[in-house]
XYZ file of C-alpha atoms in Angstrom:
121
model
C 0.046 0.181 0.103
C 1.258 3.488 -0.778
C 0.498 6.296 1.865
C -0.393 9.494 0.094
C 0.431 12.708 2.678
C 0.634 15.796 0.447
C 1.134 18.288 3.255
C 3.261 18.535 6.301
C 1.950 18.253 9.995
C 1.799 21.759 10.334
C -0.831 21.514 7.404
C 0.534 23.785 4.598
C -2.889 24.416 3.471
C -5.332 27.201 5.055
C -7.984 24.472 5.980
C -7.817 23.766 9.670
C -7.299 19.871 10.468
C -7.859 18.448 13.886
C -5.189 17.785 16.241
C -5.997 13.947 16.579
C -5.469 13.852 12.712
C -1.923 15.532 12.551
C -0.793 13.462 15.393
C -2.378 10.134 13.491
C -0.269 11.454 10.172
C 3.122 12.381 12.029
C 2.726 8.901 13.652
C 2.361 7.147 10.083
C 4.941 9.247 8.802
C 7.326 8.026 11.828
C 6.529 4.504 11.164
C 6.509 4.017 7.723
C 9.689 6.423 6.987
C 11.741 6.204 10.306
C 14.204 9.341 10.722
C 17.376 7.178 11.302
C 16.572 4.619 8.053
C 15.604 7.800 5.901
C 18.683 9.666 6.958
C 20.757 6.439 6.157
C 19.236 5.773 2.939
C 19.556 9.187 1.690
C 23.394 9.885 2.804
C 23.989 6.207 1.109
C 22.137 6.896 -2.163
C 22.880 10.540 -2.788
C 26.582 10.224 -0.844
C 26.048 12.941 1.359
C 26.062 13.791 5.131
C 23.317 15.083 6.928
C 21.056 16.423 3.784
C 21.463 16.885 0.058
C 22.290 20.499 -0.967
C 20.975 21.607 -4.381
C 23.494 23.320 -6.372
C 24.896 23.933 -10.111
C 25.891 20.029 -10.658
C 22.398 18.897 -9.207
C 20.616 18.563 -12.655
C 23.405 16.490 -14.022
C 24.079 14.318 -10.819
C 20.273 13.662 -10.541
C 17.955 12.412 -13.381
C 17.626 15.470 -15.553
C 13.630 14.711 -16.663
C 12.479 14.387 -13.278
C 14.939 17.713 -12.279
C 13.054 19.530 -15.185
C 9.826 17.931 -14.112
C 9.395 19.404 -10.987
C 11.521 22.486 -11.189
C 9.068 23.804 -13.698
C 5.724 23.067 -11.485
C 6.705 26.678 -9.739
C 5.321 27.304 -6.218
C 7.471 26.113 -3.108
C 11.096 25.693 -4.100
C 12.140 23.403 -1.412
C 9.190 21.166 -1.946
C 9.902 20.569 -5.572
C 13.705 19.588 -4.367
C 12.212 17.465 -1.908
C 9.849 15.581 -4.597
C 13.260 15.232 -6.548
C 15.052 13.615 -4.421
C 12.022 11.771 -3.466
C 11.596 10.291 -6.955
C 15.170 10.464 -7.929
C 16.210 6.949 -9.883
C 19.387 7.889 -10.976
C 22.274 9.606 -9.411
C 25.800 10.118 -10.908
C 24.949 7.554 -13.571
C 24.169 4.605 -10.932
C 20.016 3.444 -11.481
C 18.253 2.392 -7.987
C 14.937 2.137 -6.724
C 13.348 5.844 -5.550
C 13.072 6.574 -1.872
C 9.516 6.713 -2.109
C 9.585 3.233 -3.706
C 11.929 1.633 -1.223
C 9.607 3.076 1.688
C 6.459 2.068 0.013
C 4.963 5.745 -0.021
C 4.034 8.302 -2.549
C 6.740 10.565 -3.737
C 4.550 13.628 -2.307
C 4.524 11.476 1.286
C 8.360 10.978 0.755
C 9.057 14.874 0.220
C 7.116 16.112 3.018
C 8.890 13.729 5.133
C 12.375 14.761 3.744
C 11.181 18.262 4.155
C 10.247 18.049 7.479
C 13.287 16.286 8.445
C 15.767 18.939 6.977
C 17.186 16.760 4.552
C 16.321 19.363 1.723
C 18.570 22.335 1.495
């Protein structure tokens, strides 16, 4: 099953959510995407320490088509970058299963988790 969670725990939309619903989302995210495992896989996959910093070479290191797709969408730049990492299947010419696929969650859910953990810069 794929977890769909398209907004952060603090809710990005204007509509308020019940505290219990936010707690349930947080529990699900922590259960399905534990911080230590997310950090470990991100660091191993992208050869980084403590998070991925986007710079001039990011488009060349990542799957260029996904990079261009998410960067064209506009809006929240940090979320776009998180989606790029969550869905990436290629880095420096090496192919692998995306983080979202490895955790069995949607790209959006994985991106929200990466953003919440401060792993995208």
